[in-house]
Amino acid sequence: NWRAAVCREKYLHCIAAKIIQTKWRSYVFRKAYLQYKAARKIQTNWRGAICRDMYLRTIAAVMIQTKVRRFVSRQKFLQYMAARKIQSAWRSFFCRQEYLQYMAARTIQTNWRAAICRDYYVQTIAANMIQAMWRSSICRDRYLHYTAAKIIQTHWRSYLPRREYLTFLAARKIQSCWRGSIYRKEFVAFKSARIIQTAWRAFVCRKDYVEYFAATMIQAKFRACLVRSAYIRYRAASLIQSAWRSYDCKMNYI
């Protein structure tokens, strides 16, 4: 009991000491954390003020540089546009002068070439008309000579074929009559021979058919006799077997 009381008292002292240490440490850590948090807040505000000041200075410098560069660029652009306008006016004036000179030269050349071509065309037309009349007279003479020669040749060539055709018709008539008589004689001889051959073949076929029919009838009668005798033997054997089987069954039943 004494030892339990002593141990309990020591345990209570230990628990009390731990609680006091825990409270003290939490107080120390909370104080340190609050100090750290306050210091961080002060540093954050100070750094934000510094960064805001630097940002405002940077923005001001950028705006100043932008204004200056815009002014410089506008001045350069205005100078460039003025120079380009002057150059465009000078080039358009120069091109217009060259174009007017070119059009004047081309008009002069066109009129000169048209005059030359007109003279050449008139001369060509005159020469063509003279050549055409000369060639037409030559062609007309040649055509008349050709027509006369063709008429003479046509009559002569028509006479020769007509004479040859009449000769051919007469010869063909004679040959047709001669060949007709020969073919008629040959046809009569062929028809007579065919009638004799037809009668002989009919006699031979009829004789062969009679012999074949007689042999077929004899074979049919002989086969019918064989089949009938075999059936009679089969019927007799069936009757004998049926009688024997019935007798055997009856004896076995008894």
Coordinates of N, CA and C in Angstrom, one line a residue:
N1 N 0.8 -1.2 0.0 CA 0.0 0.0 0.0 C 0.9 1.3 0.0
W2 N 1.9 1.2 0.9 CA 2.8 2.4 0.9 C 3.5 2.6 -0.4
R3 N 4.0 1.5 -1.0 CA 4.7 1.6 -2.2 C 3.8 2.0 -3.4
A4 N 2.6 1.5 -3.3 CA 1.6 2.0 -4.4 C 1.3 3.4 -4.2
A5 N 1.2 3.9 -2.9 CA 0.9 5.4 -2.7 C 2.1 6.2 -3.2
V6 N 3.3 5.7 -2.9 CA 4.5 6.4 -3.4 C 4.6 6.5 -4.9
C7 N 4.3 5.3 -5.5 CA 4.4 5.2 -7.0 C 3.3 6.1 -7.6
R8 N 2.1 6.1 -7.0 CA 1.0 6.9 -7.5 C 1.4 8.4 -7.4
E9 N 2.0 8.8 -6.3 CA 2.4 10.2 -6.1 C 3.4 10.6 -7.1
K10 N 4.5 9.7 -7.3 CA 5.5 9.9 -8.3 C 4.9 10.1 -9.7
Y11 N 3.9 9.2 -10.0 CA 3.2 9.2 -11.3 C 2.5 10.5 -11.5
L12 N 1.8 11.0 -10.4 CA 1.1 12.2 -10.5 C 2.0 13.4 -10.7
H13 N 3.2 13.4 -10.0 CA 4.2 14.4 -10.2 C 4.7 14.4 -11.6
C14 N 4.9 13.2 -12.2 CA 5.4 13.1 -13.6 C 4.4 13.6 -14.5
I15 N 3.1 13.2 -14.3 CA 2.1 13.7 -15.2 C 2.0 15.2 -15.2
A16 N 2.0 15.8 -13.9 CA 1.9 17.2 -13.7 C 3.1 17.9 -14.4
A17 N 4.3 17.3 -14.3 CA 5.5 17.9 -14.9 C 5.3 17.9 -16.4
K18 N 4.8 16.8 -17.0 CA 4.7 16.7 -18.4 C 3.6 17.7 -18.9
I19 N 2.6 17.9 -18.1 CA 1.5 18.8 -18.6 C 2.1 20.3 -18.5
I20 N 2.9 20.6 -17.5 CA 3.5 21.9 -17.4 C 4.4 22.1 -18.5
Q21 N 5.3 21.1 -18.8 CA 6.3 21.2 -19.9 C 5.5 21.4 -21.3
T22 N 4.4 20.6 -21.4 CA 3.7 20.7 -22.7 C 3.1 22.1 -22.9
K23 N 2.5 22.6 -21.8 CA 1.9 24.0 -21.8 C 3.0 25.0 -22.1
W24 N 4.2 24.9 -21.4 CA 5.2 25.9 -21.6 C 5.8 25.8 -23.0
R25 N 6.0 24.6 -23.5 CA 6.5 24.4 -24.9 C 5.5 25.0 -25.9
S26 N 4.2 24.7 -25.7 CA 3.2 25.2 -26.7 C 3.2 26.7 -26.6
Y27 N 3.4 27.3 -25.4 CA 3.4 28.7 -25.3 C 4.6 29.3 -26.0
V28 N 5.8 28.7 -25.8 CA 7.0 29.2 -26.4 C 6.9 29.1 -28.0
F29 N 6.4 27.9 -28.4 CA 6.2 27.7 -29.9 C 5.2 28.7 -30.5
R30 N 4.1 28.9 -29.7 CA 3.1 29.8 -30.3 C 3.6 31.2 -30.3
K31 N 4.4 31.6 -29.3 CA 4.9 32.9 -29.3 C 5.9 33.1 -30.5
A32 N 6.8 32.0 -30.6 CA 7.8 32.1 -31.7 C 7.1 32.1 -33.1
Y33 N 6.0 31.3 -33.2 CA 5.2 31.3 -34.5 C 4.6 32.6 -34.8
L34 N 4.0 33.3 -33.7 CA 3.4 34.6 -33.9 C 4.4 35.6 -34.3
Q35 N 5.6 35.5 -33.6 CA 6.7 36.5 -34.0 C 7.1 36.2 -35.5
Y36 N 7.2 34.9 -35.8 CA 7.6 34.6 -37.2 C 6.6 35.1 -38.2
K37 N 5.3 34.9 -37.9 CA 4.2 35.3 -38.7 C 4.2 36.8 -38.9
A38 N 4.4 37.6 -37.7 CA 4.4 39.0 -37.8 C 5.6 39.5 -38.6
A39 N 6.8 38.8 -38.5 CA 8.0 39.2 -39.2 C 7.7 39.0 -40.7
R40 N 7.1 37.8 -41.1 CA 6.8 37.5 -42.5 C 5.8 38.4 -43.1
K41 N 4.8 38.9 -42.3 CA 3.8 39.8 -42.7 C 4.5 41.2 -43.0
I42 N 5.4 41.6 -42.1 CA 6.1 42.9 -42.3 C 7.0 42.8 -43.6
Q43 N 7.7 41.6 -43.7 CA 8.6 41.4 -44.9 C 7.8 41.4 -46.2
T44 N 6.6 40.7 -46.1 CA 5.8 40.7 -47.3 C 5.3 42.1 -47.7
N45 N 4.9 42.8 -46.8 CA 4.4 44.2 -47.1 C 5.5 45.0 -47.6
W46 N 6.7 44.9 -47.0 CA 7.9 45.7 -47.4 C 8.3 45.3 -48.9
R47 N 8.4 44.0 -49.1 CA 8.7 43.5 -50.5 C 7.6 43.9 -51.5
G48 N 6.4 43.8 -51.1 CA 5.3 44.3 -52.0 C 5.4 45.7 -52.3
A49 N 5.8 46.6 -51.3 CA 5.9 48.0 -51.5 C 7.1 48.3 -52.5
I50 N 8.2 47.5 -52.3 CA 9.4 47.7 -53.1 C 9.0 47.3 -54.6
C51 N 8.4 46.1 -54.7 CA 8.0 45.6 -56.1 C 7.0 46.5 -56.7
R52 N 6.1 47.1 -56.0 CA 5.1 48.0 -56.6 C 5.8 49.2 -57.1
D53 N 6.8 49.7 -56.2 CA 7.5 50.9 -56.6 C 8.3 50.6 -57.9
M54 N 9.0 49.4 -57.9 CA 9.8 49.1 -59.1 C 8.9 48.9 -60.3
Y55 N 7.7 48.3 -60.1 CA 6.8 48.1 -61.3 C 6.3 49.4 -61.8
L56 N 5.9 50.4 -60.9 CA 5.5 51.7 -61.3 C 6.6 52.4 -62.1
R57 N 7.8 52.3 -61.6 CA 8.9 52.9 -62.3 C 9.1 52.3 -63.7
T58 N 9.0 50.9 -63.7 CA 9.2 50.2 -65.0 C 8.1 50.6 -66.0
I59 N 6.8 50.7 -65.5 CA 5.7 51.1 -66.3 C 5.9 52.5 -66.9
A60 N 6.3 53.4 -66.0 CA 6.6 54.8 -66.4 C 7.6 54.8 -67.5
A61 N 8.8 54.0 -67.3 CA 9.8 54.0 -68.3 C 9.4 53.4 -69.6
V62 N 8.6 52.4 -69.5 CA 8.1 51.7 -70.7 C 7.2 52.7 -71.5
M63 N 6.3 53.4 -70.8 CA 5.4 54.3 -71.4 C 6.1 55.4 -72.1
I64 N 7.2 55.9 -71.4 CA 8.0 57.0 -72.0 C 8.7 56.5 -73.2
Q65 N 9.3 55.3 -73.1 CA 10.0 54.7 -74.3 C 9.0 54.5 -75.4
T66 N 7.8 54.0 -75.1 CA 6.8 53.8 -76.1 C 6.4 55.1 -76.8
K67 N 6.2 56.1 -76.0 CA 5.8 57.4 -76.6 C 6.9 57.9 -77.6
V68 N 8.2 57.8 -77.1 CA 9.4 58.3 -77.8 C 9.5 57.5 -79.1
R69 N 9.4 56.1 -79.0 CA 9.5 55.3 -80.2 C 8.4 55.5 -81.2
R70 N 7.2 55.7 -80.7 CA 6.1 56.0 -81.6 C 6.3 57.3 -82.3
F71 N 6.8 58.3 -81.6 CA 7.0 59.6 -82.2 C 8.1 59.4 -83.3
V72 N 9.2 58.7 -83.0 CA 10.3 58.5 -84.0 C 9.8 57.7 -85.2
S73 N 9.0 56.6 -84.9 CA 8.5 55.8 -86.0 C 7.5 56.6 -86.9
R74 N 6.7 57.5 -86.3 CA 5.8 58.3 -87.1 C 6.5 59.3 -88.0
Q75 N 7.6 59.9 -87.4 CA 8.4 60.8 -88.2 C 9.0 60.1 -89.4
K76 N 9.6 58.9 -89.1 CA 10.2 58.1 -90.2 C 9.2 57.7 -91.2
F77 N 8.0 57.3 -90.7 CA 6.9 56.9 -91.7 C 6.5 58.1 -92.5
L78 N 6.3 59.3 -91.9 CA 5.9 60.4 -92.7 C 7.0 60.8 -93.7
Q79 N 8.3 60.7 -93.3 CA 9.3 61.0 -94.3 C 9.3 59.9 -95.4
Y80 N 9.1 58.7 -95.0 CA 9.1 57.6 -96.1 C 7.9 57.8 -97.0
M81 N 6.7 58.1 -96.5 CA 5.6 58.4 -97.3 C 5.8 59.6 -98.3
A82 N 6.4 60.6 -97.7 CA 6.6 61.8 -98.6 C 7.6 61.5 -99.7
A83 N 8.7 60.7 -99.3 CA 9.7 60.3 -100.4 C 9.0 59.4 -101.4
R84 N 8.2 58.4 -100.9 CA 7.5 57.5 -101.9 C 6.6 58.3 -102.8
K85 N 5.9 59.2 -102.2 CA 4.9 60.0 -103.0 C 5.7 60.8 -104.1
I86 N 6.8 61.4 -103.7 CA 7.6 62.1 -104.7 C 8.2 61.2 -105.8
Q87 N 8.7 60.0 -105.3 CA 9.2 59.0 -106.3 C 8.1 58.5 -107.2
S88 N 6.9 58.3 -106.7 CA 5.7 57.8 -107.5 C 5.4 58.8 -108.5
A89 N 5.3 60.1 -108.1 CA 5.0 61.2 -109.1 C 6.0 61.3 -110.2
W90 N 7.3 61.2 -109.8 CA 8.4 61.3 -110.8 C 8.4 60.1 -111.8
R91 N 8.2 58.9 -111.2 CA 8.1 57.7 -112.0 C 6.9 57.7 -113.0
S92 N 5.7 58.1 -112.4 CA 4.6 58.2 -113.3 C 4.8 59.2 -114.4
F93 N 5.4 60.4 -114.1 CA 5.6 61.3 -115.2 C 6.6 60.8 -116.2
F94 N 7.7 60.1 -115.7 CA 8.7 59.5 -116.6 C 8.0 58.4 -117.5
C95 N 7.2 57.5 -116.9 CA 6.5 56.4 -117.6 C 5.5 57.0 -118.6
R96 N 4.8 58.1 -118.2 CA 3.9 58.7 -119.2 C 4.6 59.3 -120.4
Q97 N 5.7 59.9 -120.1 CA 6.5 60.5 -121.3 C 7.0 59.4 -122.2
E98 N 7.5 58.3 -121.6 CA 8.0 57.2 -122.4 C 6.8 56.5 -123.2
Y99 N 5.6 56.4 -122.5 CA 4.5 55.8 -123.2 C 4.0 56.6 -124.3
L100 N 4.0 58.0 -124.2 CA 3.6 58.9 -125.2 C 4.5 58.8 -126.4
Q101 N 5.8 58.7 -126.1 CA 6.8 58.6 -127.2 C 6.6 57.2 -127.9
Y102 N 6.4 56.2 -127.1 CA 6.2 54.8 -127.7 C 4.9 54.8 -128.6
M103 N 3.8 55.4 -128.1 CA 2.6 55.4 -128.9 C 2.8 56.2 -130.2
A104 N 3.5 57.3 -130.1 CA 3.7 58.1 -131.3 C 4.6 57.3 -132.3
A105 N 5.6 56.6 -131.8 CA 6.5 55.9 -132.7 C 5.7 54.7 -133.3
R106 N 4.8 54.1 -132.5 CA 4.1 52.9 -133.0 C 3.0 53.4 -134.0
T107 N 2.4 54.5 -133.8 CA 1.4 55.1 -134.8 C 2.1 55.3 -136.1
I108 N 3.3 55.9 -136.0 CA 4.1 56.2 -137.3 C 4.4 54.9 -138.0
Q109 N 4.9 53.9 -137.2 CA 5.3 52.6 -137.8 C 4.1 51.9 -138.4
T110 N 2.9 52.0 -137.6 CA 1.7 51.3 -138.1 C 1.2 51.9 -139.4
N111 N 1.2 53.2 -139.5 CA 0.8 53.9 -140.8 C 1.8 53.5 -141.9
W112 N 3.1 53.5 -141.6 CA 4.1 53.2 -142.7 C 3.9 51.7 -143.1
R113 N 3.8 50.8 -142.2 CA 3.6 49.4 -142.5 C 2.3 49.1 -143.3
A114 N 1.2 49.9 -142.8 CA -0.1 49.8 -143.5 C 0.0 50.2 -145.0
A115 N 0.8 51.3 -145.2 CA 0.9 51.8 -146.6 C 1.7 50.7 -147.4
I116 N 2.8 50.2 -146.8 CA 3.6 49.2 -147.6 C 2.7 47.9 -147.8
C117 N 2.0 47.5 -146.8 CA 1.1 46.3 -147.0 C 0.0 46.5 -148.0
R118 N -0.5 47.8 -148.0 CA -1.6 48.1 -149.0 C -1.0 48.0 -150.4
D119 N 0.2 48.6 -150.6 CA 0.8 48.5 -152.0 C 1.1 47.1 -152.4
Y120 N 1.6 46.3 -151.4 CA 2.0 44.9 -151.7 C 0.7 44.1 -152.0
Y121 N -0.4 44.4 -151.3 CA -1.6 43.7 -151.5 C -2.2 44.0 -152.8
V122 N -2.2 45.3 -153.2 CA -2.7 45.7 -154.6 C -1.9 45.0 -155.7
Q123 N -0.6 45.0 -155.5 CA 0.2 44.3 -156.5 C 0.0 42.8 -156.6
T124 N -0.2 42.2 -155.4 CA -0.5 40.8 -155.3 C -1.8 40.4 -155.9
I125 N -2.8 41.3 -155.7 CA -4.2 41.0 -156.2 C -4.1 41.1 -157.8
A126 N -3.4 42.1 -158.3 CA -3.3 42.3 -159.7 C -2.6 41.1 -160.4
A127 N -1.4 40.7 -159.7 CA -0.7 39.5 -160.3 C -1.5 38.3 -160.2
N128 N -2.3 38.1 -159.1 CA -3.1 36.9 -158.9 C -4.2 36.9 -160.0
M129 N -4.8 38.0 -160.3 CA -5.9 38.1 -161.3 C -5.3 37.7 -162.7
I130 N -4.1 38.3 -163.0 CA -3.5 38.0 -164.3 C -3.2 36.5 -164.4
Q131 N -2.6 35.9 -163.3 CA -2.2 34.5 -163.3 C -3.5 33.6 -163.4
A132 N -4.5 34.0 -162.7 CA -5.8 33.2 -162.7 C -6.4 33.2 -164.1
M133 N -6.4 34.3 -164.8 CA -7.0 34.4 -166.1 C -6.1 33.5 -167.1
W134 N -4.8 33.6 -166.9 CA -3.9 32.8 -167.8 C -4.1 31.3 -167.5
R135 N -4.1 31.0 -166.2 CA -4.3 29.5 -165.9 C -5.7 29.0 -166.2
S136 N -6.7 29.9 -166.1 CA -8.0 29.4 -166.5 C -8.1 29.1 -168.0
S137 N -7.5 30.0 -168.8 CA -7.5 29.7 -170.3 C -6.8 28.5 -170.6
I138 N -5.6 28.2 -170.0 CA -4.8 27.0 -170.2 C -5.7 25.8 -169.8
C139 N -6.3 25.9 -168.6 CA -7.0 24.8 -168.0 C -8.3 24.5 -168.9
R140 N -8.9 25.6 -169.4 CA -10.1 25.4 -170.3 C -9.7 24.6 -171.6
D141 N -8.5 25.0 -172.2 CA -8.1 24.3 -173.4 C -7.8 22.8 -173.1
R142 N -7.1 22.6 -172.0 CA -6.7 21.2 -171.6 C -8.0 20.4 -171.3
Y143 N -9.0 21.0 -170.6 CA -10.2 20.3 -170.3 C -11.0 19.9 -171.6
L144 N -11.0 20.9 -172.6 CA -11.7 20.5 -173.8 C -11.0 19.4 -174.5
H145 N -9.7 19.4 -174.6 CA -8.9 18.3 -175.2 C -9.2 17.0 -174.5
Y146 N -9.2 17.1 -173.1 CA -9.4 15.9 -172.3 C -10.8 15.3 -172.5
T147 N -11.8 16.2 -172.6 CA -13.2 15.8 -172.7 C -13.4 15.1 -174.1
A148 N -12.8 15.7 -175.2 CA -12.9 15.1 -176.5 C -12.3 13.7 -176.5
A149 N -11.1 13.6 -175.9 CA -10.4 12.3 -175.9 C -11.1 11.3 -175.0
K150 N -11.7 11.7 -174.0 CA -12.5 10.8 -173.1 C -13.7 10.3 -173.8
I151 N -14.4 11.1 -174.6 CA -15.6 10.7 -175.3 C -15.2 9.6 -176.3
I152 N -14.1 9.9 -177.1 CA -13.7 8.9 -178.1 C -13.3 7.6 -177.4
Q153 N -12.5 7.7 -176.3 CA -12.1 6.5 -175.6 C -13.3 5.7 -175.0
T154 N -14.3 6.5 -174.5 CA -15.5 5.8 -173.9 C -16.3 5.0 -175.0
H155 N -16.5 5.6 -176.2 CA -17.1 4.9 -177.3 C -16.4 3.6 -177.7
W156 N -15.1 3.8 -177.8 CA -14.2 2.6 -178.2 C -14.3 1.5 -177.2
R157 N -14.1 2.0 -175.9 CA -14.1 1.0 -174.8 C -15.5 0.3 -174.6
S158 N -16.5 1.0 -174.9 CA -17.9 0.4 -174.8 C -18.1 -0.6 -175.9
Y159 N -17.6 -0.3 -177.1 CA -17.8 -1.2 -178.2 C -17.1 -2.5 -178.0
L160 N -15.8 -2.5 -177.5 CA -15.1 -3.7 -177.3 C -15.7 -4.6 -176.3
P161 N -16.1 -4.1 -175.1 CA -16.8 -5.0 -174.1 C -18.1 -5.5 -174.6
R162 N -18.9 -4.7 -175.4 CA -20.2 -5.2 -175.9 C -20.0 -6.3 -176.9
R163 N -19.0 -6.2 -177.7 CA -18.7 -7.3 -178.7 C -18.2 -8.6 -177.9
E164 N -17.4 -8.4 -176.9 CA -16.9 -9.5 -176.1 C -18.0 -10.1 -175.3
Y165 N -19.0 -9.3 -174.8 CA -20.1 -9.8 -174.0 C -21.0 -10.6 -174.9
L166 N -21.3 -10.2 -176.1 CA -22.2 -10.9 -177.0 C -21.6 -12.3 -177.4
T167 N -20.3 -12.3 -177.6 CA -19.6 -13.6 -177.9 C -19.6 -14.5 -176.7
F168 N -19.5 -13.9 -175.5 CA -19.5 -14.7 -174.2 C -20.9 -15.3 -174.0
L169 N -22.0 -14.5 -174.4 CA -23.4 -15.0 -174.2 C -23.6 -16.2 -175.1
A170 N -23.2 -16.1 -176.4 CA -23.4 -17.1 -177.4 C -22.7 -18.4 -176.9
A171 N -21.4 -18.3 -176.5 CA -20.7 -19.4 -176.0 C -21.3 -20.0 -174.8
R172 N -21.8 -19.2 -173.8 CA -22.4 -19.7 -172.6 C -23.7 -20.4 -172.9
K173 N -24.5 -20.0 -173.9 CA -25.7 -20.6 -174.3 C -25.4 -22.0 -174.8
I174 N -24.4 -22.1 -175.7 CA -24.0 -23.4 -176.3 C -23.6 -24.4 -175.2
Q175 N -22.7 -23.9 -174.3 CA -22.2 -24.7 -173.2 C -23.3 -25.1 -172.3
S176 N -24.3 -24.2 -172.0 CA -25.4 -24.6 -171.1 C -26.2 -25.7 -171.7
C177 N -26.5 -25.6 -173.0 CA -27.3 -26.7 -173.6 C -26.6 -28.0 -173.6
W178 N -25.2 -28.0 -173.9 CA -24.5 -29.2 -173.9 C -24.4 -29.8 -172.5
R179 N -24.1 -29.0 -171.5 CA -24.0 -29.5 -170.1 C -25.3 -30.0 -169.6
G180 N -26.4 -29.3 -170.0 CA -27.7 -29.8 -169.6 C -28.0 -31.2 -170.1
S181 N -27.7 -31.5 -171.4 CA -28.0 -32.8 -171.9 C -27.1 -33.9 -171.2
I182 N -25.8 -33.5 -170.9 CA -25.0 -34.5 -170.2 C -25.5 -34.7 -168.8
Y183 N -25.8 -33.6 -168.1 CA -26.3 -33.8 -166.7 C -27.7 -34.6 -166.7
R184 N -28.5 -34.3 -167.7 CA -29.8 -35.0 -167.8 C -29.6 -36.5 -167.9
K185 N -28.7 -36.9 -168.8 CA -28.4 -38.4 -169.0 C -27.8 -39.0 -167.7
E186 N -26.9 -38.2 -167.1 CA -26.3 -38.8 -165.8 C -27.3 -38.9 -164.8
F187 N -28.3 -37.9 -164.7 CA -29.3 -38.0 -163.7 C -30.3 -39.2 -163.9
V188 N -30.6 -39.4 -165.2 CA -31.5 -40.6 -165.4 C -30.8 -41.9 -165.0
A189 N -29.5 -42.0 -165.4 CA -28.8 -43.2 -165.0 C -28.6 -43.3 -163.5
F190 N -28.4 -42.2 -162.8 CA -28.3 -42.2 -161.3 C -29.6 -42.6 -160.7
K191 N -30.8 -42.1 -161.3 CA -32.1 -42.4 -160.7 C -32.4 -43.8 -160.8
S192 N -32.1 -44.4 -162.0 CA -32.3 -45.9 -162.2 C -31.5 -46.7 -161.3
A193 N -30.2 -46.4 -161.1 CA -29.3 -47.1 -160.2 C -29.8 -47.0 -158.8
R194 N -30.3 -45.8 -158.4 CA -30.8 -45.6 -157.0 C -32.1 -46.4 -156.8
I195 N -33.0 -46.5 -157.8 CA -34.2 -47.3 -157.6 C -33.8 -48.8 -157.4
I196 N -32.9 -49.3 -158.2 CA -32.4 -50.7 -158.1 C -31.8 -51.0 -156.7
Q197 N -30.9 -50.0 -156.3 CA -30.3 -50.2 -155.0 C -31.3 -50.1 -153.8
T198 N -32.3 -49.2 -154.0 CA -33.3 -49.1 -152.9 C -34.1 -50.4 -152.8
A199 N -34.5 -51.0 -153.9 CA -35.2 -52.3 -153.9 C -34.4 -53.4 -153.3
W200 N -33.1 -53.5 -153.7 CA -32.2 -54.5 -153.2 C -32.0 -54.4 -151.7
R201 N -31.7 -53.1 -151.2 CA -31.5 -52.9 -149.8 C -32.8 -53.2 -149.0
A202 N -34.0 -52.9 -149.5 CA -35.2 -53.2 -148.8 C -35.4 -54.7 -148.7
F203 N -35.0 -55.5 -149.8 CA -35.1 -56.9 -149.7 C -34.2 -57.5 -148.6
V204 N -32.9 -57.0 -148.6 CA -32.0 -57.5 -147.7 C -32.4 -57.1 -146.2
C205 N -32.9 -55.9 -146.0 CA -33.3 -55.5 -144.7 C -34.5 -56.3 -144.2
R206 N -35.5 -56.6 -145.2 CA -36.6 -57.4 -144.8 C -36.2 -58.8 -144.4
K207 N -35.3 -59.4 -145.2 CA -34.8 -60.8 -144.9 C -34.1 -60.8 -143.6
D208 N -33.3 -59.8 -143.3 CA -32.6 -59.8 -142.0 C -33.5 -59.6 -140.9
Y209 N -34.6 -58.8 -141.1 CA -35.6 -58.6 -140.0 C -36.4 -59.9 -139.7
V210 N -36.7 -60.6 -140.8 CA -37.5 -61.9 -140.6 C -36.6 -62.9 -139.8
E211 N -35.3 -63.0 -140.2 CA -34.4 -63.9 -139.5 C -34.3 -63.4 -138.0
Y212 N -34.1 -62.1 -137.8 CA -33.9 -61.6 -136.5 C -35.2 -61.9 -135.6
F213 N -36.4 -61.7 -136.2 CA -37.7 -61.9 -135.5 C -37.8 -63.3 -135.2
A214 N -37.5 -64.2 -136.2 CA -37.6 -65.7 -135.9 C -36.7 -66.1 -134.8
A215 N -35.4 -65.6 -134.8 CA -34.5 -66.0 -133.7 C -35.0 -65.4 -132.4
T216 N -35.5 -64.2 -132.4 CA -36.0 -63.6 -131.2 C -37.2 -64.4 -130.6
M217 N -38.1 -64.9 -131.5 CA -39.3 -65.7 -131.0 C -38.8 -67.0 -130.4
I218 N -37.8 -67.7 -131.1 CA -37.3 -69.0 -130.6 C -36.7 -68.8 -129.2
Q219 N -35.8 -67.7 -129.1 CA -35.2 -67.4 -127.8 C -36.2 -67.1 -126.7
A220 N -37.3 -66.4 -127.1 CA -38.3 -66.0 -126.1 C -39.0 -67.3 -125.6
K221 N -39.4 -68.2 -126.6 CA -40.1 -69.4 -126.2 C -39.2 -70.3 -125.3
F222 N -37.9 -70.4 -125.7 CA -36.9 -71.2 -124.9 C -36.7 -70.7 -123.5
R223 N -36.6 -69.3 -123.4 CA -36.4 -68.7 -122.1 C -37.7 -68.8 -121.3
A224 N -38.9 -68.7 -121.9 CA -40.1 -68.9 -121.2 C -40.2 -70.3 -120.6
C225 N -39.8 -71.3 -121.4 CA -39.8 -72.7 -121.0 C -38.9 -72.9 -119.8
L226 N -37.7 -72.3 -119.9 CA -36.7 -72.4 -118.8 C -37.3 -71.8 -117.5
V227 N -37.8 -70.6 -117.7 CA -38.4 -69.9 -116.5 C -39.5 -70.7 -115.9
R228 N -40.4 -71.2 -116.8 CA -41.6 -72.0 -116.3 C -41.1 -73.2 -115.5
S229 N -40.1 -73.9 -116.1 CA -39.7 -75.2 -115.4 C -39.0 -74.8 -114.1
A230 N -38.2 -73.7 -114.1 CA -37.6 -73.3 -112.8 C -38.6 -72.8 -111.8
Y231 N -39.7 -72.2 -112.2 CA -40.7 -71.7 -111.3 C -41.5 -72.9 -110.7
I232 N -41.7 -73.9 -111.6 CA -42.4 -75.2 -111.2 C -41.6 -75.9 -110.1
R233 N -40.2 -76.0 -110.3 CA -39.4 -76.6 -109.3 C -39.3 -75.8 -108.1
Y234 N -39.3 -74.4 -108.2 CA -39.3 -73.6 -107.0 C -40.6 -73.7 -106.2
R235 N -41.7 -73.8 -107.0 CA -43.0 -73.9 -106.3 C -43.2 -75.3 -105.6
A236 N -42.7 -76.3 -106.2 CA -42.7 -77.7 -105.6 C -41.8 -77.7 -104.4
A237 N -40.6 -77.1 -104.5 CA -39.8 -77.1 -103.3 C -40.4 -76.3 -102.2
S238 N -41.1 -75.2 -102.5 CA -41.7 -74.3 -101.5 C -42.8 -75.1 -100.8
L239 N -43.6 -75.9 -101.6 CA -44.7 -76.6 -101.0 C -44.2 -77.7 -100.1
I240 N -43.1 -78.4 -100.6 CA -42.5 -79.4 -99.7 C -41.9 -78.8 -98.4
Q241 N -41.2 -77.7 -98.5 CA -40.7 -77.0 -97.3 C -41.8 -76.6 -96.4
S242 N -42.9 -76.0 -96.9 CA -44.0 -75.6 -96.1 C -44.6 -76.8 -95.4
A243 N -44.8 -77.9 -96.1 CA -45.4 -79.1 -95.4 C -44.5 -79.6 -94.4
W244 N -43.2 -79.7 -94.7 CA -42.2 -80.2 -93.7 C -42.2 -79.3 -92.4
R245 N -42.2 -78.0 -92.7 CA -42.1 -77.0 -91.6 C -43.3 -77.1 -90.7
S246 N -44.5 -77.2 -91.4 CA -45.7 -77.3 -90.6 C -45.8 -78.6 -89.7
Y247 N -45.3 -79.7 -90.4 CA -45.2 -81.0 -89.7 C -44.2 -80.9 -88.5
D248 N -43.1 -80.3 -88.8 CA -42.1 -80.1 -87.7 C -42.6 -79.3 -86.6
C249 N -43.3 -78.2 -86.9 CA -43.8 -77.4 -85.8 C -44.9 -78.1 -85.0
K250 N -45.7 -78.9 -85.8 CA -46.8 -79.6 -85.1 C -46.2 -80.7 -84.1
M251 N -45.1 -81.4 -84.6 CA -44.5 -82.4 -83.8 C -43.8 -81.7 -82.6
N252 N -43.2 -80.6 -82.8 CA -42.6 -79.9 -81.7 C -43.6 -79.4 -80.7
Y253 N -44.8 -79.0 -81.2 CA -45.8 -78.5 -80.3 C -46.4 -79.6 -79.5
I254 N -46.5 -80.8 -80.1 CA -47.1 -81.9 -79.4 C -46.0 -82.4 -78.3

